[in-house]
Amino acid sequence: MISTFRNYKLKNYNLLLIGAVFGLTMIGIFVIGSANESYFNRQILGMVIGLIVMVIVSLIDFEFVLQFHYLYYALTLVILFLPLIFGDEGRLGGRRWIDLGFIRFQPSELAKVLLVLFFAKFFMIYQEHINKKHMLFLIAVLAAIPLLLILKEPDLSTTIVTFLIVSAMVFTAGLSYKIVGWVLGLSIPAVSIFLFLVSRDGQTILKPYQGRRILAWLHPEDYPSDAYQQMNSIMAVGSGQLFGKGLYNDAADSVKNGNYISEPQTDFIFAVAGEELGFVGSFIIVLLLLIISLECLKMARHARDLSGQLICVGMASLIGFQSFVNICVVTGMMPNTGLPLPFVSYGLTSLVTLYLGIGFVLNVGLQAKKRYSGGNVEIDWGE
């Protein structure tokens, strides 16, 4: 019988991971306050709730939690289906939020963590059959249903990131390199053809606004009304130079102060950080994101079983892929999408669910075969 709670020692916590998460969140809070002061206290509240959730979850045996993996999958489908019926309609017609009165909740953020938990257990159970055709078909169906619900909102960027998370987990579970080669051989030309088709004016594959974003990225001079936000964010990052203009500055030439970026506290928070903290501040943010992702991967190496390993890989993929896409968008390397920067962008749903995921990663580390803590490995697990 698995015990729900165990007695863990503080010294066995991965303090480097906790410090990186807390430090990044604090940077985010101050940058959010500079971008829009009205969100400052709310983000602090999100951090406090997140820390409480992280500590509690880190003390719960992850093997006990994973016993209910099918319940998490069912819950994922329910919460992703609700916005399509009851969700708030955004300015572009999307339904991604549920207004509960006292809080607005974005189901797709929680869904990513729930899917990590579900597939961590599912892949462990069926590890020996992972390369069989019927199992690959079943995995594709189980992944496709929530992905299609997210896409229906519509939220293409979250759909892509969630797909990458599941792909990283199935690869870690033992997917054959031969199958990976076949998938890459087919997907690369397919994606190339897809990008060619959607980059043509008048395309009907994507929503009109999604198509315009791709066209504005490729030809900003021809689509100024759609390209202005991304162009201004590039200008903001560059204007920060080495040390930035400083938080809460009142500089007349500030892109943020001139309201040239709408909702700067969310998807384009990295542009505000680049302008006000400069290259040094931006580098610190990227470095902390990298440390968090790498620490999750290092803890995966020392996990006691495959399910723990997959939880760590799933969270590393979530934070790594989402950070990469967000920063690429802000710096003009990818078309404009609507993804928050983990631990930095404003959003209580995103912040609390990320802390939830980190809590599970910490619990995996506490039960490691070789105890890993911030760069030091101590072999002390004898059960």
PDB file of C-alpha atoms in Angstrom, residues 130-131 171 174-181:
ATOM      1  CA  ILE A 130       5.153   1.415 -26.843  1.00  0.00           C
ATOM      2  CA  ASN A 131       6.412   0.575 -30.361  1.00  0.00           C
ATOM      3  CA  PHE A 171      10.261   9.513 -26.987  1.00  0.00           C
ATOM      4  CA  GLY A 174      11.272   4.296 -25.407  1.00  0.00           C
ATOM      5  CA  LEU A 175       9.926   5.144 -28.840  1.00  0.00           C
ATOM      6  CA  SER A 176      12.059   3.471 -31.506  1.00  0.00           C
ATOM      7  CA  TYR A 177      14.554   5.676 -33.343  1.00  0.00           C
ATOM      8  CA  LYS A 178      13.341   4.044 -36.550  1.00  0.00           C
ATOM      9  CA  ILE A 179       9.822   5.316 -35.921  1.00  0.00           C
ATOM     10  CA  VAL A 180      11.179   8.748 -34.998  1.00  0.00           C
ATOM     11  CA  GLY A 181      13.070   8.798 -38.322  1.00  0.00           C
TER      12      GLY A 181
END
